[in-house]
Tab-separated table of C-alpha atoms and ligand atoms in Angstrom:
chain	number	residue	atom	x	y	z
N	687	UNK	CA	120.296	88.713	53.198
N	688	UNK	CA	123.379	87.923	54.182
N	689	UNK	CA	123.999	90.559	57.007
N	690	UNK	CA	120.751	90.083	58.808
N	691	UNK	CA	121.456	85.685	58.602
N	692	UNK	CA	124.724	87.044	60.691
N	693	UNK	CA	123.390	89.226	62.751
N	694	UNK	CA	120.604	86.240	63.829
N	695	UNK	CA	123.093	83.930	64.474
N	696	UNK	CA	124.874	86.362	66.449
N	697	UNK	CA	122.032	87.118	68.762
N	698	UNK	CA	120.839	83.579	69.179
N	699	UNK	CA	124.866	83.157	70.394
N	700	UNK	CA	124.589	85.815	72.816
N	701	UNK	CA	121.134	84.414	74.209
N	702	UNK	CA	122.832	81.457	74.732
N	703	UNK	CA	126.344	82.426	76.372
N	704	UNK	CA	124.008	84.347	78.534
N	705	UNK	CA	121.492	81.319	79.501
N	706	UNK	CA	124.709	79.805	80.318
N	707	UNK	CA	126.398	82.346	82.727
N	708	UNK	CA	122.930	82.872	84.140
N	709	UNK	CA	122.847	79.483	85.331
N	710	UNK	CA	126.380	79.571	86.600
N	711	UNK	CA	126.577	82.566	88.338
N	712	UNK	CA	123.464	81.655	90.348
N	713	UNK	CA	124.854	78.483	91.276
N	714	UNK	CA	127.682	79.523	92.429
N	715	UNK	CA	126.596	82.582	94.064
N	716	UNK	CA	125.162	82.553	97.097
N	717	UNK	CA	121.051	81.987	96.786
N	718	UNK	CA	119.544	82.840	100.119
N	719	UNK	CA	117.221	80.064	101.492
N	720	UNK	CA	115.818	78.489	98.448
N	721	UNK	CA	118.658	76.439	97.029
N	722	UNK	CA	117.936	72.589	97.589
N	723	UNK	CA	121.560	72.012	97.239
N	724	UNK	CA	123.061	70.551	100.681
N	725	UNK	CA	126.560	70.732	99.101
N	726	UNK	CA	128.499	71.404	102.542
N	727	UNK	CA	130.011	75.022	102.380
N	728	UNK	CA	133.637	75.159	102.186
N	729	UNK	CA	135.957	77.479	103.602
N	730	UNK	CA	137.100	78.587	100.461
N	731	UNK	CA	133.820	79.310	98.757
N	732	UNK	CA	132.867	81.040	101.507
N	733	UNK	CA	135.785	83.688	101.669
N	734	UNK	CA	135.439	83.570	97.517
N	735	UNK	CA	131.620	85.057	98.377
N	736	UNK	CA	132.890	87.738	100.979
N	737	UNK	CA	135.027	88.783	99.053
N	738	UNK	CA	132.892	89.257	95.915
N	739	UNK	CA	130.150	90.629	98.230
N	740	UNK	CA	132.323	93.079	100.480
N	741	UNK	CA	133.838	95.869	98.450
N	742	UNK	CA	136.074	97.828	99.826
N	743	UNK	CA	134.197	100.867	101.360
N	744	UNK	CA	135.392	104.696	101.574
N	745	UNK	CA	133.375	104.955	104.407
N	746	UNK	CA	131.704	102.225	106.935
N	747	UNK	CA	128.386	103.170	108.808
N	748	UNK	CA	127.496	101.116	112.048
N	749	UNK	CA	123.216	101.694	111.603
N	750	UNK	CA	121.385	101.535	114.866
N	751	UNK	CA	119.972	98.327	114.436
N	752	UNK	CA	123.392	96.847	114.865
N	753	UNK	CA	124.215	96.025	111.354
N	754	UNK	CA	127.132	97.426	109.328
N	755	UNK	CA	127.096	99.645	106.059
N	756	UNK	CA	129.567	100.134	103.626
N	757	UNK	CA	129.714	102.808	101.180
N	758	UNK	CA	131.012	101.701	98.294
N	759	UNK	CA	130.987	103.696	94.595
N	760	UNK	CA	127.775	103.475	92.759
N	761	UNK	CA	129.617	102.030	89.811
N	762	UNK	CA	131.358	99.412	91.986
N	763	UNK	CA	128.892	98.156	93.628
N	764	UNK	CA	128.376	94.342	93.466
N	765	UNK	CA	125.356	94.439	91.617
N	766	UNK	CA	127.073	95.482	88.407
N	767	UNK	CA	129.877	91.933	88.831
N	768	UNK	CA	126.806	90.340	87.191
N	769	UNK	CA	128.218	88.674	84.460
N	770	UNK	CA	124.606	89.617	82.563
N	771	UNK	CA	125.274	92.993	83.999
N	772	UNK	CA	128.494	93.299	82.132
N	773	UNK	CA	126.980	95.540	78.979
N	774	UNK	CA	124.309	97.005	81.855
N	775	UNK	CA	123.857	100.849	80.700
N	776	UNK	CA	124.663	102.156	84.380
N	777	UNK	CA	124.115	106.001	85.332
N	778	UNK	CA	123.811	107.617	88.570
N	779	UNK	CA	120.396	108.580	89.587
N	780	UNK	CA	119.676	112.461	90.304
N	781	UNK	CA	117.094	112.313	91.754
N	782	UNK	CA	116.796	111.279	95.179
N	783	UNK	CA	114.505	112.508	97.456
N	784	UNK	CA	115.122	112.432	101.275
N	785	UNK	CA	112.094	112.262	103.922
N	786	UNK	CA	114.113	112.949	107.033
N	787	UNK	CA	110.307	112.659	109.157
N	788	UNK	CA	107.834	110.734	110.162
N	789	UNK	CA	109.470	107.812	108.335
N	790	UNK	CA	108.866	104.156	109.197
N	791	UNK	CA	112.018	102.572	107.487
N	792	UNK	CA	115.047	103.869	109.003
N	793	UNK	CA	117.784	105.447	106.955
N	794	UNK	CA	121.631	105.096	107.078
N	795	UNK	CA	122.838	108.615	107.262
N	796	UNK	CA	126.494	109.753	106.339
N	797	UNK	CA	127.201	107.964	102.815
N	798	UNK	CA	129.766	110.469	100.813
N	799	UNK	CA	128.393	111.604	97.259
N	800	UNK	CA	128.568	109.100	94.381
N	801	UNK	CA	128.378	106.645	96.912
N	802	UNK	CA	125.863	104.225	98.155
N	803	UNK	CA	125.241	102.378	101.851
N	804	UNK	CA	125.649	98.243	101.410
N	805	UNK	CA	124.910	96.136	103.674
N	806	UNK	CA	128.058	94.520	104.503
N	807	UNK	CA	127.566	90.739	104.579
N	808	UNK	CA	129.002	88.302	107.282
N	809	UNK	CA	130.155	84.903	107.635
N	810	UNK	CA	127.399	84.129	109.844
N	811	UNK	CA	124.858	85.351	107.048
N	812	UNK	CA	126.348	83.231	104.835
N	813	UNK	CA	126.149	80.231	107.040
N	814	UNK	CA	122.551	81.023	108.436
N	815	UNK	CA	121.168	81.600	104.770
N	816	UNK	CA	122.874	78.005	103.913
N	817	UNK	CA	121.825	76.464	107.164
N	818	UNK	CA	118.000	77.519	106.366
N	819	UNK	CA	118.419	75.306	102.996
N	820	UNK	CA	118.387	71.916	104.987
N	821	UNK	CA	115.585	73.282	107.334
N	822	UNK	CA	113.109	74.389	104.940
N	823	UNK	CA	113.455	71.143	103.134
N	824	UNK	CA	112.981	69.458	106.655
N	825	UNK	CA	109.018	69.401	106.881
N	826	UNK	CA	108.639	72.862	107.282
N	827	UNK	CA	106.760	75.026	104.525
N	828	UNK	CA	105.658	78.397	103.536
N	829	UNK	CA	101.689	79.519	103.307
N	830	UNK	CA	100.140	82.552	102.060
N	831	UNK	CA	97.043	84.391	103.000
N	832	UNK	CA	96.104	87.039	100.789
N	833	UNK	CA	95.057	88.099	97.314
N	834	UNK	CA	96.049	88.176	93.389
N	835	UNK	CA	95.219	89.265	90.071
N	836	UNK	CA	96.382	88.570	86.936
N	837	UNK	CA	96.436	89.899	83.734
N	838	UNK	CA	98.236	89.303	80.275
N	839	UNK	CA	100.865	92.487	81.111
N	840	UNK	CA	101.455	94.182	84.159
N	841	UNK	CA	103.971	96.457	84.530
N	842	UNK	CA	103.599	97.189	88.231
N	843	UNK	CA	102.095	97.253	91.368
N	844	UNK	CA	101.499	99.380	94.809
N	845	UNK	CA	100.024	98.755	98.237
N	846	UNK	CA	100.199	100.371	101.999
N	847	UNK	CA	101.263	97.617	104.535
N	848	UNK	CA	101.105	97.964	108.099
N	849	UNK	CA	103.926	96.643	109.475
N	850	UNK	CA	103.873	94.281	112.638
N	851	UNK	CA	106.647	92.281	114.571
N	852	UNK	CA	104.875	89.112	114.916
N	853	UNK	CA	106.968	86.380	117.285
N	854	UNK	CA	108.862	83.935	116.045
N	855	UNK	CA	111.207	81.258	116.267
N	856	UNK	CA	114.601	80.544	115.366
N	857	UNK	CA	113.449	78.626	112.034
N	858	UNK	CA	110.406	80.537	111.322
N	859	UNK	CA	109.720	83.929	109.794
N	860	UNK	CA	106.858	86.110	109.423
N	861	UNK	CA	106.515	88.557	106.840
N	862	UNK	CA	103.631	90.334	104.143
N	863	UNK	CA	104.672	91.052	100.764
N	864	UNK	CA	104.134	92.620	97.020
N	865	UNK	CA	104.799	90.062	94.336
N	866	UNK	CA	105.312	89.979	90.456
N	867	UNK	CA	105.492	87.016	88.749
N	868	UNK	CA	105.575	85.520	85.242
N	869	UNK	CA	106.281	82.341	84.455
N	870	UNK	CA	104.730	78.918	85.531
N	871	UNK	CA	104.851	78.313	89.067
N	872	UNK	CA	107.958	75.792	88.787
N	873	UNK	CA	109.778	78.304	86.676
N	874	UNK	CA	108.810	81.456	87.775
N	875	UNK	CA	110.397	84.943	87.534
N	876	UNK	CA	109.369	86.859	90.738
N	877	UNK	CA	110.300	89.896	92.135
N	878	UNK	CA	109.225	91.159	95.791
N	879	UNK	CA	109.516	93.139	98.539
N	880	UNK	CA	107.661	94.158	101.750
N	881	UNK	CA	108.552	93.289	105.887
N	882	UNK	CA	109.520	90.378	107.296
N	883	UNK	CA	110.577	89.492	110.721
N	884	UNK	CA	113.462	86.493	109.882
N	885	UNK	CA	116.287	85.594	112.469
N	886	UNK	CA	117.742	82.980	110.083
N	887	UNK	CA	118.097	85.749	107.180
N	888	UNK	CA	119.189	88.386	109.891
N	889	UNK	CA	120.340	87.174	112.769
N	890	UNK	CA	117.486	88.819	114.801
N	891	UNK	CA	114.273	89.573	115.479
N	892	UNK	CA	113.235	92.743	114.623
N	893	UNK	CA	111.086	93.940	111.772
N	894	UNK	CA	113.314	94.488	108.539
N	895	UNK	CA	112.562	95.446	104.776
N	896	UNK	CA	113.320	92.668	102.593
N	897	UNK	CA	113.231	92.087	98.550
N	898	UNK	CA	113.562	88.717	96.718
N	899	UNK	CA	114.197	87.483	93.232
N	900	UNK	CA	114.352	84.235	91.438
N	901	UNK	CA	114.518	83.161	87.649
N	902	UNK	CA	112.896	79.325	88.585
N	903	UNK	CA	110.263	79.849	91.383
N	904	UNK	CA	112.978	79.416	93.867
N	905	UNK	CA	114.547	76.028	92.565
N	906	UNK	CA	117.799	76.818	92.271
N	907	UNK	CA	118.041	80.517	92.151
N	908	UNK	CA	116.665	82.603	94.847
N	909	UNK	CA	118.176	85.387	96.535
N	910	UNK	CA	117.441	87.961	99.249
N	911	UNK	CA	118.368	91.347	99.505
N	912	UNK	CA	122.173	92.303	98.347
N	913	UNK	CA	122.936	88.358	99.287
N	914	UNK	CA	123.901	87.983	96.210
N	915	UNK	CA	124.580	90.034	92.774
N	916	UNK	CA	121.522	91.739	90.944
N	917	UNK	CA	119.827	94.629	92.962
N	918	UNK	CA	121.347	97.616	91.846
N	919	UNK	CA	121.131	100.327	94.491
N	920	UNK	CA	120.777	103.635	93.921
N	921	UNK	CA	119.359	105.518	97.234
N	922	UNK	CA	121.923	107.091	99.555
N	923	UNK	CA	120.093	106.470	102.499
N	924	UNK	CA	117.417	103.964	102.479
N	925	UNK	CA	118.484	100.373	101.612
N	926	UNK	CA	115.809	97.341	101.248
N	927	UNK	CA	116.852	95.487	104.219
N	928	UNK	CA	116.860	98.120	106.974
N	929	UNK	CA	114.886	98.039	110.004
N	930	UNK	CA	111.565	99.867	110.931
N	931	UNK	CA	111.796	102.365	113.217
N	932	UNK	CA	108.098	101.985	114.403
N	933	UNK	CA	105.526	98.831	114.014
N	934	UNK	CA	101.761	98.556	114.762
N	935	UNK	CA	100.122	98.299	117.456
N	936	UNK	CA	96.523	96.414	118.130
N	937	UNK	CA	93.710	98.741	118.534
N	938	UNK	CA	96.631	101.246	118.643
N	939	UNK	CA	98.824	103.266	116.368
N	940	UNK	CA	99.260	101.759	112.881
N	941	UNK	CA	102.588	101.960	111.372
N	942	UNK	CA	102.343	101.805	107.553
N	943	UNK	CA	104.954	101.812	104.983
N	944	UNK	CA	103.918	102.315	101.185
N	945	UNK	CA	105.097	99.460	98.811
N	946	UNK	CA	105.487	99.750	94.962
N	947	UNK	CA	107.373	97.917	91.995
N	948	UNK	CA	107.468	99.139	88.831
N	949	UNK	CA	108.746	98.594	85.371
N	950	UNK	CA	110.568	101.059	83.404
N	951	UNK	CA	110.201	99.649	79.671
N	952	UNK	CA	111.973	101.957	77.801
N	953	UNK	CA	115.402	101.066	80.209
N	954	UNK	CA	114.224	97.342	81.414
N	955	UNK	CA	114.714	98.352	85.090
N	956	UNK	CA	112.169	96.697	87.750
N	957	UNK	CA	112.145	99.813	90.219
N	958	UNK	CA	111.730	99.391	93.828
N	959	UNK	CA	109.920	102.418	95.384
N	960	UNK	CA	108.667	102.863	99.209
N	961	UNK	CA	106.732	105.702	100.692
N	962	UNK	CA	105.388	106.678	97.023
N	963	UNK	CA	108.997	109.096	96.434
N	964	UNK	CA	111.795	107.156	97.744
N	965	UNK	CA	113.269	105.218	95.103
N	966	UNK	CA	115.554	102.499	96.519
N	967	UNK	CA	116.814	100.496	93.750
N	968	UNK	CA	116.194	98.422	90.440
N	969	UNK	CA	116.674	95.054	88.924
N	970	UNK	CA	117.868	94.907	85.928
N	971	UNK	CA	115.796	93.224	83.197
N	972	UNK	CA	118.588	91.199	82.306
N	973	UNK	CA	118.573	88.886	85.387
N	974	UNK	CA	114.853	87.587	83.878
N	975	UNK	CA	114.195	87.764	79.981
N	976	UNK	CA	110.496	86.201	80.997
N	977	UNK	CA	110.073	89.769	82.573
N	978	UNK	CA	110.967	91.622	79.317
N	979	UNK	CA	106.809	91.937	78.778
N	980	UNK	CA	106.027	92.525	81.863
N	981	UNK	CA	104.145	90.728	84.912
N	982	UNK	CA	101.075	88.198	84.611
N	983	UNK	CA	100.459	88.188	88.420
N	984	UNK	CA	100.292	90.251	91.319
N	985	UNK	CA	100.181	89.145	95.240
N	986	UNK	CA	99.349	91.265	98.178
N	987	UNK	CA	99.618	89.436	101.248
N	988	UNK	CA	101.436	87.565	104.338
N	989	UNK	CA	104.070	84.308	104.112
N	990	UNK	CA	105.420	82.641	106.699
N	991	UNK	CA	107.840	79.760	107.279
N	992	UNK	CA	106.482	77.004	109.290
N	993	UNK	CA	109.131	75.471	111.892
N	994	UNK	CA	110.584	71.843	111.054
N	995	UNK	CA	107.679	70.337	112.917
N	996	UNK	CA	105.296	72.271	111.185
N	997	UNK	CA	103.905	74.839	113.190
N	998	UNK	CA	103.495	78.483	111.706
N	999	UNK	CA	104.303	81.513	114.114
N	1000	UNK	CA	101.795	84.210	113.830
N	1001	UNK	CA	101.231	86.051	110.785
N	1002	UNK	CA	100.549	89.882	110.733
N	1003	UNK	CA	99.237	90.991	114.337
N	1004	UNK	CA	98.580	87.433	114.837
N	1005	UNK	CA	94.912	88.385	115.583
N	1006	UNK	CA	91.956	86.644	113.757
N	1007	UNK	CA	90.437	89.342	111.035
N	1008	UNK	CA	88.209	91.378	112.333
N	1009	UNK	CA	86.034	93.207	109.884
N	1010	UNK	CA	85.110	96.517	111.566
N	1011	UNK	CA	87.911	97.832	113.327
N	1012	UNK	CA	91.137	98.778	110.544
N	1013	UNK	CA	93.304	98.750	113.464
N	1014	UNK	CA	93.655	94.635	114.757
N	1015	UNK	CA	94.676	92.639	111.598
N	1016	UNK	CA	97.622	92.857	109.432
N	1017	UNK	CA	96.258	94.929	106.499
N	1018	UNK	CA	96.926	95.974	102.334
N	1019	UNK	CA	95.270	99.509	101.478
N	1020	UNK	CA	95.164	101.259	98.370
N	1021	UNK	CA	96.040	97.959	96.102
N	1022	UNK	CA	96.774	98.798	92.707
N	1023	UNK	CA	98.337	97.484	89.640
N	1024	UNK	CA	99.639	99.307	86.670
N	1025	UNK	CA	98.160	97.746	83.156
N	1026	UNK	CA	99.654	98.163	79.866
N	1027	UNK	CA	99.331	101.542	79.046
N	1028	UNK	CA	100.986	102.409	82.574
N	1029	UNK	CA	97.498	103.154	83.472
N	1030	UNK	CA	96.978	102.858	87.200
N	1031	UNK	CA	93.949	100.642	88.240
N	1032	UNK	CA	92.711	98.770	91.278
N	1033	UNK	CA	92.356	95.230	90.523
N	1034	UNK	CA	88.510	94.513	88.933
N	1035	UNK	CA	88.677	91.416	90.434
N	1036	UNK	CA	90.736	89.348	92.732
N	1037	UNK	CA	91.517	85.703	93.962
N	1038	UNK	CA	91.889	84.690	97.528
N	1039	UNK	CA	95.113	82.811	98.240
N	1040	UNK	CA	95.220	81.174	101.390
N	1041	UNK	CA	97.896	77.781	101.107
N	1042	UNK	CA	96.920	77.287	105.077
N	1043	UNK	CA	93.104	77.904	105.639
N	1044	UNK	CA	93.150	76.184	109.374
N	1045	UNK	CA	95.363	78.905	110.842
N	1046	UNK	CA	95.518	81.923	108.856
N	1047	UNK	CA	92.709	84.079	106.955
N	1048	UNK	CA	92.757	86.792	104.444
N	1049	UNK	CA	89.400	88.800	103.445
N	1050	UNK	CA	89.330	91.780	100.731
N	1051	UNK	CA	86.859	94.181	101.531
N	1052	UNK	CA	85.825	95.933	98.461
N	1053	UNK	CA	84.402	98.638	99.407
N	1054	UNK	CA	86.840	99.939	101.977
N	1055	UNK	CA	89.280	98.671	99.473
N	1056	UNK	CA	91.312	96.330	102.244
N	1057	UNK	CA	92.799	93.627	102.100
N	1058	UNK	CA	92.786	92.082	105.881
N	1059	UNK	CA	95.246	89.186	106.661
N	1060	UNK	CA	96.574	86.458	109.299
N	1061	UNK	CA	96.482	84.342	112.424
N	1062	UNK	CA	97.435	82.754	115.429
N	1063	UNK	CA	99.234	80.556	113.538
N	1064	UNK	CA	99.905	77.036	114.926
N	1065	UNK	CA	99.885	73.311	113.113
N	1066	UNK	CA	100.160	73.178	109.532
N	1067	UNK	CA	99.302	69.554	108.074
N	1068	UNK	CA	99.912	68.251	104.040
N	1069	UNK	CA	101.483	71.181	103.340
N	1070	UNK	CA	102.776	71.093	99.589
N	1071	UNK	CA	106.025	72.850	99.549
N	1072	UNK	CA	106.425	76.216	98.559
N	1073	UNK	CA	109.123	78.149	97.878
N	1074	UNK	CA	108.845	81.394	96.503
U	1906	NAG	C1	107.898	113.034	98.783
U	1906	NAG	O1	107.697	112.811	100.163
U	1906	NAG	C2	107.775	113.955	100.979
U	1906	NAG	C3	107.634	113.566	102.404
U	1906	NAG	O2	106.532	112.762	102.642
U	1906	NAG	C4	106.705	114.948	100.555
U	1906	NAG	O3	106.822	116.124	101.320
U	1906	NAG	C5	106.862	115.262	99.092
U	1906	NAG	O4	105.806	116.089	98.656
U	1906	NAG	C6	106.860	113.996	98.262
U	1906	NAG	N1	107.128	114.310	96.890
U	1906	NAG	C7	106.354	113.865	95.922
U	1906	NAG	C8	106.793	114.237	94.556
U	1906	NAG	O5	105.384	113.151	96.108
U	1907	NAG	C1	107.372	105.740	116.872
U	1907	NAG	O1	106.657	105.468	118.050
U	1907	NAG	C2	106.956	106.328	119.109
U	1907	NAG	C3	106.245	105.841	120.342
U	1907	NAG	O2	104.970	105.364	120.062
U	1907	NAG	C4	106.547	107.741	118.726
U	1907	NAG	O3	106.860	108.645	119.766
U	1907	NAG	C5	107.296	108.149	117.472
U	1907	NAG	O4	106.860	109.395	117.043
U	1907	NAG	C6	107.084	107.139	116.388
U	1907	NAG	N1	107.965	107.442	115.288
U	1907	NAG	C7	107.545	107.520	114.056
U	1907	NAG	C8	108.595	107.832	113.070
U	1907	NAG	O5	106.378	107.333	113.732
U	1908	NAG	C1	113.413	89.012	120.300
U	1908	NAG	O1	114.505	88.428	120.936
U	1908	NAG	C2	114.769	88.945	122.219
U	1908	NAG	C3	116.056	88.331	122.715
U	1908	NAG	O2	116.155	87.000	122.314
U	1908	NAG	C4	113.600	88.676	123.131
U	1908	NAG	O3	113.835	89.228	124.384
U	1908	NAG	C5	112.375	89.292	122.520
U	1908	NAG	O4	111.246	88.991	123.285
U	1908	NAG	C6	112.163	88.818	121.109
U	1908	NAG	N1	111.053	89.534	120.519
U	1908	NAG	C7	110.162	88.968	119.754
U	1908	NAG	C8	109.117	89.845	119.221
U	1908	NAG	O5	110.182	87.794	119.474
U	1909	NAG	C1	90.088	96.536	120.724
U	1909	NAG	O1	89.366	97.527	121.421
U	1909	NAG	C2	87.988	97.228	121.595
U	1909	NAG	C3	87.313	98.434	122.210
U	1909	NAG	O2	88.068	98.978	123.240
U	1909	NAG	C4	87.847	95.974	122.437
U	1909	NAG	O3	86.506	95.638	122.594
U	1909	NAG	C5	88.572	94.826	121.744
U	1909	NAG	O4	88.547	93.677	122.557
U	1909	NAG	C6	90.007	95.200	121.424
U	1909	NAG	N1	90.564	94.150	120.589
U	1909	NAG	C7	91.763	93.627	120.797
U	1909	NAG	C8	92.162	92.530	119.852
U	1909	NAG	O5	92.531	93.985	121.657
């Protein structure tokens, strides 16, 4: 009796020291956009959070789109300085599979073996993500136009996007993404990725991959990217915030990138897969113990930022949806959800999400199995915040 009274106490003593650091370490980290601290940032923190960021690289790639790469050692790479990640069963992964054509996300070539391309992260990054904070708490807010299901346990989801470059300004963004959630809305765990076009996260306007997680529904944790420790990457070429080499076109070419997430049970790894074979990365299921049974929602869809005086820039093509043609609107094909016998299904039936019905639209056609999307965008009014 005694033993297993121990070993209780024990674990209930780890769950908490953990609880704990979790809270600290995304504090003090750096949290992307969704922090509604204002705390100014000093000098100090902000060389602290280079430096914890930046490894030091045997090898630095300039990609094409301007941005730098480091490659730094698989084992060293900042994900792993998680202080949740400290006991994190790391291994290299073998299998990686290159698609050297007809790719839409561009890779970083040259990374030596073992090794694997980071984006290196600037001062300016660090002050734009920070900057954004007081913005997006300035009258601006987020809406969605798209779709969801939910179910008790998901343990993954898949869609093709078409990818768009959509106009926007300084303190907007555009984007269309595939979300997992679980959790209430105010303290959501959510994972995501898709395209986005974001000059405060990048410091330009061209289309770039993106991922996202938060432990709270974007309260005070909330983090883009390798902005901060989590995302453990284990591709040699293709990292989540690289640009796209190609985007669509109206009534024109359609440039489509595939979209997955997926849970491995057995290790507690969210995977993050593109183009059906190209497996990017994973979170660990350590940064969110609500994750542990898996997903309760899904969203396929667009989210943009609304400027501080409330106008949304375009989302997808920007074009109202148009239900014959496949080749106006921003789109989601093939959406699909994995239940919990890792059973792929399309959704039996989904909910329209639409947080801004005067300017954007989203329409699932069955049959076609579509999911259309966006809008001219334009004047948002009683928006309630979102932030996640
Ligand atoms: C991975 O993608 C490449 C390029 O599209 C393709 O040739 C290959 O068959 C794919 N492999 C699998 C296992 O799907
Ligand atoms: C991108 O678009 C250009 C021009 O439309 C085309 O020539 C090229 O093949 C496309 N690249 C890919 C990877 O689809
Ligand atoms: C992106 O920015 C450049 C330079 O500021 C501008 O010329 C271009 O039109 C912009 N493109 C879009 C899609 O907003
Ligand atoms: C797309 O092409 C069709 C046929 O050429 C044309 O009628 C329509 O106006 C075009 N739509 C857009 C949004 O450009």
């Amino acid at each position: 009796m005694a033993p297993l009274i121990n070993f209780k106490i024990t674990n209930i003593l780890v769950l908490l020291t953990s609880l704990i650091l979790t809270y600290q370490e995304l504090i003090s980290v750096l949290e992307g956009r969704m922090t509604t601290e204002t705390t100014l940032l000093e000098e100090e923190n902000l060389e602290r959070q280079l430096s914890l960021l930046n490894k030091p690289p045997l090898k630095t790639i300039h990609a094409i789109w301007g941005d730098t790469y480091d490659c730094i050692e698989f084992h060293k790479q900042p994900a792993f300085d998680h202080p949740l990640l400290k006991d994190h069963k790391i291994e290299m992964w073998k299998e990686i599979i290159s698609t050297k054509s007809d790719e839409t996300l561009t890779g970083i070539d040259g990374c030596p073996e073992g090794t694997v391309p980071i984006r290196r992260t600037t001062r300016e990054d660090l002050i734009r993500a920070k900057s954004l904070t007081s913005s997006s708490n300035y009258g601006g807010g987020q809406c969605r136009a798209g779709v969801s299901y939910d179910a008790e346990k998901i343990y993954g989801a898949k869609g093709a996007y078409n990818v768009w470059n959509p106009t926007v300004k300084q303190d907007q963004f555009s984007s269309a993404e595939l979300s997992l959630q679980s959790g209430s809305e105010e303290n959501a765990a959510i994972v995501k990725l898709g395209w986005t076009v974001d000059p405060q996260l990048y410091g330009g306007n061209k289309t770039r991959g993106f991922i996202y997680w938060t432990v709270d529904g974007g309260q005070k944790t909330g983090c883009y990217n390798t902005l901060c420790r989590g995302f453990v990457q284990v591709h040699d070429r293709y990292t989540p915030d690289a640009a796209f080499s190609n985007v669509s076109i109206v009534n024109g070419t359609q440039a489509e990138f595939f979209a997955e997430i997926i849970l491995d049970k057995v290790r507690g790894r969210w995977w993050m897969i593109i183009e059906t074979n190209i497996t990017i990365g994973y979170w660990p299921n350590e940064l969110f113990p609500a994750f542990s049974q898996g997903a309760k929602h899904v969203y396929w869809g667009g989210r943009v930022q609304s400027d501080k005086d409330g106008v949304g820039p375009p989302m997808g093509s920007g074009q109202e949806i148009d239900a014959h043609s496949m080749f106006i609107n921003g789109y989601v094909r093939f959406l699909e959800y994995i239940d919990k016998n890792y059973e792929v299904r399309q959704p039996e039936s989904t909910t329209n999400i639409n947080d801004c019905t005067k300017v954007y639209a989203e329409e699932y056609f069955l049959d076609a199995k579509i999911l259309k999307y966006g809008g001219h965008g334009g004047a948002i009014l009683g928006l309630r915040a979102i932030k996640s």
